[in-house]
mmCIF file of C-alpha atoms in Angstrom:
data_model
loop_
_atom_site.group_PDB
_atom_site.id
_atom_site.type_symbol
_atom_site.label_atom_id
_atom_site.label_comp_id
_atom_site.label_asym_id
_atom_site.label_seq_id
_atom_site.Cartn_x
_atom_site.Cartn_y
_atom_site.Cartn_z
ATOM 1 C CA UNK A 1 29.325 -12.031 33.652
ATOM 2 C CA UNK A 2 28.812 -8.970 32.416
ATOM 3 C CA UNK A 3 28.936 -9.977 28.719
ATOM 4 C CA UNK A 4 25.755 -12.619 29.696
ATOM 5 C CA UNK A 5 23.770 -9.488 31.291
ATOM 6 C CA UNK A 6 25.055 -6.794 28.696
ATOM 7 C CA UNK A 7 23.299 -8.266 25.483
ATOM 8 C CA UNK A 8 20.093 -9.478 27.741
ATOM 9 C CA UNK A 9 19.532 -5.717 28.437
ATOM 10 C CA UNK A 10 20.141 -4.387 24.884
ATOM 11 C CA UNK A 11 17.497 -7.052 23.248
ATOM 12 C CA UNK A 12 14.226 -5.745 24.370
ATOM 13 C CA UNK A 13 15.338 -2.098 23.441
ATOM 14 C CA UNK A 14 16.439 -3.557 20.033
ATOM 15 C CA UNK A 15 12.910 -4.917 19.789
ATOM 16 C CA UNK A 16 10.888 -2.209 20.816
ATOM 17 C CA UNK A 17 12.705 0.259 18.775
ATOM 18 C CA UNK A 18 11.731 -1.860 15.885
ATOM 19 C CA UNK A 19 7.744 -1.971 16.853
ATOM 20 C CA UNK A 20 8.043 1.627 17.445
ATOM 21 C CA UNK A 21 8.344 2.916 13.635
ATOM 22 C CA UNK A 22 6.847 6.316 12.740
ATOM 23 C CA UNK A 23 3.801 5.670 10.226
ATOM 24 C CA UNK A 24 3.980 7.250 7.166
ATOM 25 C CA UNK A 25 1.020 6.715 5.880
ATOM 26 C CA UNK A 26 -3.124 7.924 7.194
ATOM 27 C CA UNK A 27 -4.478 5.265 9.139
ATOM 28 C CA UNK A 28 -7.596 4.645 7.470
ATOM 29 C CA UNK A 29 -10.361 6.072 8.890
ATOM 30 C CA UNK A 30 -14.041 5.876 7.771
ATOM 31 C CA UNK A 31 -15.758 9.750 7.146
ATOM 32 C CA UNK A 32 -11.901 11.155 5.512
ATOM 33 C CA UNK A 33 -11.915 7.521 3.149
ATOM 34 C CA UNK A 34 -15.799 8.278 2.488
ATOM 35 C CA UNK A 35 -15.149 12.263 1.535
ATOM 36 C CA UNK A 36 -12.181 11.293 -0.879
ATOM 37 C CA UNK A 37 -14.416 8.373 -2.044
ATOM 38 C CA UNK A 38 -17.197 11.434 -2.844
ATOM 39 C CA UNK A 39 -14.831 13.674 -4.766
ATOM 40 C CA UNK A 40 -13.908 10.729 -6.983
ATOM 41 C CA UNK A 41 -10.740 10.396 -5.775
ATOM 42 C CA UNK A 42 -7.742 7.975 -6.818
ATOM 43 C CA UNK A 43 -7.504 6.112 -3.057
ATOM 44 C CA UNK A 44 -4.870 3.297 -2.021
ATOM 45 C CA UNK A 45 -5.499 1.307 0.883
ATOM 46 C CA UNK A 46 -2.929 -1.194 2.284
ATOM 47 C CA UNK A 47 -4.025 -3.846 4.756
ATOM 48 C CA UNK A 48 -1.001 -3.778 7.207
ATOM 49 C CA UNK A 49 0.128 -6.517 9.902
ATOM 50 C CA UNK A 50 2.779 -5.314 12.562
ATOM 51 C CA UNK A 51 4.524 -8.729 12.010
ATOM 52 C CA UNK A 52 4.688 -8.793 8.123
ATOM 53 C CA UNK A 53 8.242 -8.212 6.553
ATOM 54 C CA UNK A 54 6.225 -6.988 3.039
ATOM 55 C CA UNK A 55 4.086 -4.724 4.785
ATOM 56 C CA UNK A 56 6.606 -2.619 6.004
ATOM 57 C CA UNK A 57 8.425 -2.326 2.526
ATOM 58 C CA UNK A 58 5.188 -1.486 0.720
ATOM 59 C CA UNK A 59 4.787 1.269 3.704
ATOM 60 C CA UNK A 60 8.016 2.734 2.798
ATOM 61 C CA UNK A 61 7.512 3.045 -1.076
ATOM 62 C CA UNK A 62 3.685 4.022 -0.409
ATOM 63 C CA UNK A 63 5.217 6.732 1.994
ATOM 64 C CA UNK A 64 7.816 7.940 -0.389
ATOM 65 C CA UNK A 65 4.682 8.254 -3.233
ATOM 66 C CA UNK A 66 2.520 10.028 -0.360
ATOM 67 C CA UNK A 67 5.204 12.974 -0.201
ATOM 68 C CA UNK A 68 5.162 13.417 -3.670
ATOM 69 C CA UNK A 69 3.537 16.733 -4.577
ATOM 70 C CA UNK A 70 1.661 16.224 -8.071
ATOM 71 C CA UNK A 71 -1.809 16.969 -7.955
ATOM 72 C CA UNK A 72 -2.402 13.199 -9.368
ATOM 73 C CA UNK A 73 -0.996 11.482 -6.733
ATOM 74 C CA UNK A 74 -3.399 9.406 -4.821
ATOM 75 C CA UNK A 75 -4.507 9.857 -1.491
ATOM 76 C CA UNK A 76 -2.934 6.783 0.642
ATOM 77 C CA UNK A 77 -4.566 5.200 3.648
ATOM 78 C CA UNK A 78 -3.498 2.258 6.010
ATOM 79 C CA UNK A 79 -5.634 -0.213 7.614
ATOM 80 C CA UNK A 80 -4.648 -2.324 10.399
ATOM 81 C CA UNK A 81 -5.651 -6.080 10.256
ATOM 82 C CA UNK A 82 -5.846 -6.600 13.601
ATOM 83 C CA UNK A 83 -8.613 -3.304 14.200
ATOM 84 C CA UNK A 84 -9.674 -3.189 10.500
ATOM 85 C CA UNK A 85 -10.649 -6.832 10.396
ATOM 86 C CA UNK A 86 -13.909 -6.674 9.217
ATOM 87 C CA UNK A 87 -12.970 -4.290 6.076
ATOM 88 C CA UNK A 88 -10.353 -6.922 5.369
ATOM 89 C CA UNK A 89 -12.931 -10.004 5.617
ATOM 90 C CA UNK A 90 -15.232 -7.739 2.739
ATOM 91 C CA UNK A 91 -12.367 -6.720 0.410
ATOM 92 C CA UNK A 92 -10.921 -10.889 1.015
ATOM 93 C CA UNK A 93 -7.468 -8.853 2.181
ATOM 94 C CA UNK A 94 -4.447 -10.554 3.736
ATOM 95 C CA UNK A 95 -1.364 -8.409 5.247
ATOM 96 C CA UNK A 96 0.299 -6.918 2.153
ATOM 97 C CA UNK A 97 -2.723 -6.404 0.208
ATOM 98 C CA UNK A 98 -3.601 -3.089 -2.119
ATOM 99 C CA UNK A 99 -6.218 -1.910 -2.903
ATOM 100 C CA UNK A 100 -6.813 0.542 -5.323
ATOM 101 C CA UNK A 101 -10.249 2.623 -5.665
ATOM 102 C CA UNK A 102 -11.141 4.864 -7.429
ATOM 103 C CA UNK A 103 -14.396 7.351 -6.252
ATOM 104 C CA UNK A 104 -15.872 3.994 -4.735
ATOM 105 C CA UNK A 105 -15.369 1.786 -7.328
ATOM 106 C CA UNK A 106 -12.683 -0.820 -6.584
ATOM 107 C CA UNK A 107 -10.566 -1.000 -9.632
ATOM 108 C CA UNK A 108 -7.792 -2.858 -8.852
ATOM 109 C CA UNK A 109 -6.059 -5.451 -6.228
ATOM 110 C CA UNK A 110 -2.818 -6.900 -5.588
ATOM 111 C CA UNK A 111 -0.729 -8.769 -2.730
ATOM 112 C CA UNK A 112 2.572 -8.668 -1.742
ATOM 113 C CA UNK A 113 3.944 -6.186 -4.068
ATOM 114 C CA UNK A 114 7.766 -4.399 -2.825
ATOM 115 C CA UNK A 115 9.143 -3.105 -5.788
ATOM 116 C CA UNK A 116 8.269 0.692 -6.803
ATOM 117 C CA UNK A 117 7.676 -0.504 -10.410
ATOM 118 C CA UNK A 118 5.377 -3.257 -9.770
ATOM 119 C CA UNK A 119 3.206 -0.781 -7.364
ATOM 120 C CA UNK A 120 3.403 2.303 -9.905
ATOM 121 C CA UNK A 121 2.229 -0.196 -12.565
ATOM 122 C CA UNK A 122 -0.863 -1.716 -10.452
ATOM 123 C CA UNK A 123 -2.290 1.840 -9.972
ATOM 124 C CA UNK A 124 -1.725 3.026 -13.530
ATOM 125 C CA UNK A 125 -3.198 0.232 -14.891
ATOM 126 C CA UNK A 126 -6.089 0.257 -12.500
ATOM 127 C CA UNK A 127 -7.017 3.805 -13.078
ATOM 128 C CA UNK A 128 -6.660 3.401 -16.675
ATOM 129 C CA UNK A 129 -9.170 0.786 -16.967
ATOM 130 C CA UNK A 130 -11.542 2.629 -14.491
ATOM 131 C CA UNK A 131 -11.407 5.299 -17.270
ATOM 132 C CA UNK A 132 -12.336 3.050 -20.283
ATOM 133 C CA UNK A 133 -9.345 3.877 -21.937
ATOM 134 C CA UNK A 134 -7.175 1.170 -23.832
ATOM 135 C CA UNK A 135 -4.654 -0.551 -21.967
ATOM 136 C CA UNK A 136 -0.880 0.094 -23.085
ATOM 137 C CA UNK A 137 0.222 -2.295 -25.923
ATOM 138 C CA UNK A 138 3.321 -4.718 -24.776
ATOM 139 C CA UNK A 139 6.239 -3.900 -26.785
ATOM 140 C CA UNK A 140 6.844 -6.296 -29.803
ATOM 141 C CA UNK A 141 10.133 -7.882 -29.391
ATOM 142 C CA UNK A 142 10.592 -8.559 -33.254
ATOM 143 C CA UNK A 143 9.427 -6.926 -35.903
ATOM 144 C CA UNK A 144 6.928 -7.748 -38.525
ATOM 145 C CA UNK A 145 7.768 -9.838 -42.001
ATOM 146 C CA UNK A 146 6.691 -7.759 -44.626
#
């Protein structure tokens, strides 16, 4: 009997422990997103879901980029789909989504990204062609006949 009630207790806890995550990230809010925006600022903003498996990976890489102390880093804000709604409805985000702005300009936007690499990359290449500089030539896997 008491192996039936033992585990019945234990779930819930198991659950809300889960729900109950620290954020690592700012939660977005309008006048600190519209002061960065103003000093030209590199900005990320990830549309989050509390039920989406990606967003909580992207949270964790975004978090461990957030701590980083180089004075290029980007500032990194998190929106809630179920409160942020109508920002996600104008950028056209689902959960998962990043967006990557720089001063106001969006520059760059991407879904469902995990791996460090992948996210690194989107915001490199994003500011770089906010700058007007030349994107980075693919390496040539063979060379040239001469």
């Amino acid at each position: 009997m008491l192996r039936l009630i033992l585990p019945a207790l234990l779930l819930p806890a198991l659950a809300f422990s889960q729900t109950r995550r620290a954020r690592m990230l700012d939660t977005f809010d309008a006048e600190t997103f519209g002061a960065q925006q103003e000093d030209g600022r590199t900005i990320v903003l990830q549309f989050h879901s509390s039920n989406c498996e990606l967003c909580v990976a992207q949270e964790r890489l975004l978090g461990e980029f957030a701590r980083e102390t180089d004075p290029t880093t980007p500032s990194f804000f998190q929106a809630d789909m179920g409160s942020q709604g109508n920002l996600a409805t104008l950028y056209g985000a689902k959960p998962s989504s990043l967006l990557v702005f720089r001063g106001k300009m969006l520059v760059g936007q991407e879904t469902g990204l995990t791996r460090r690499e992948a996210i690194l990359e989107l915001i490199t290449k994003s500011v770089m062609r906010s700058r007007g500089l030349p994107r980075p030539r693919p390496k040539r896997d063979f060379k040239p006949k001469r």
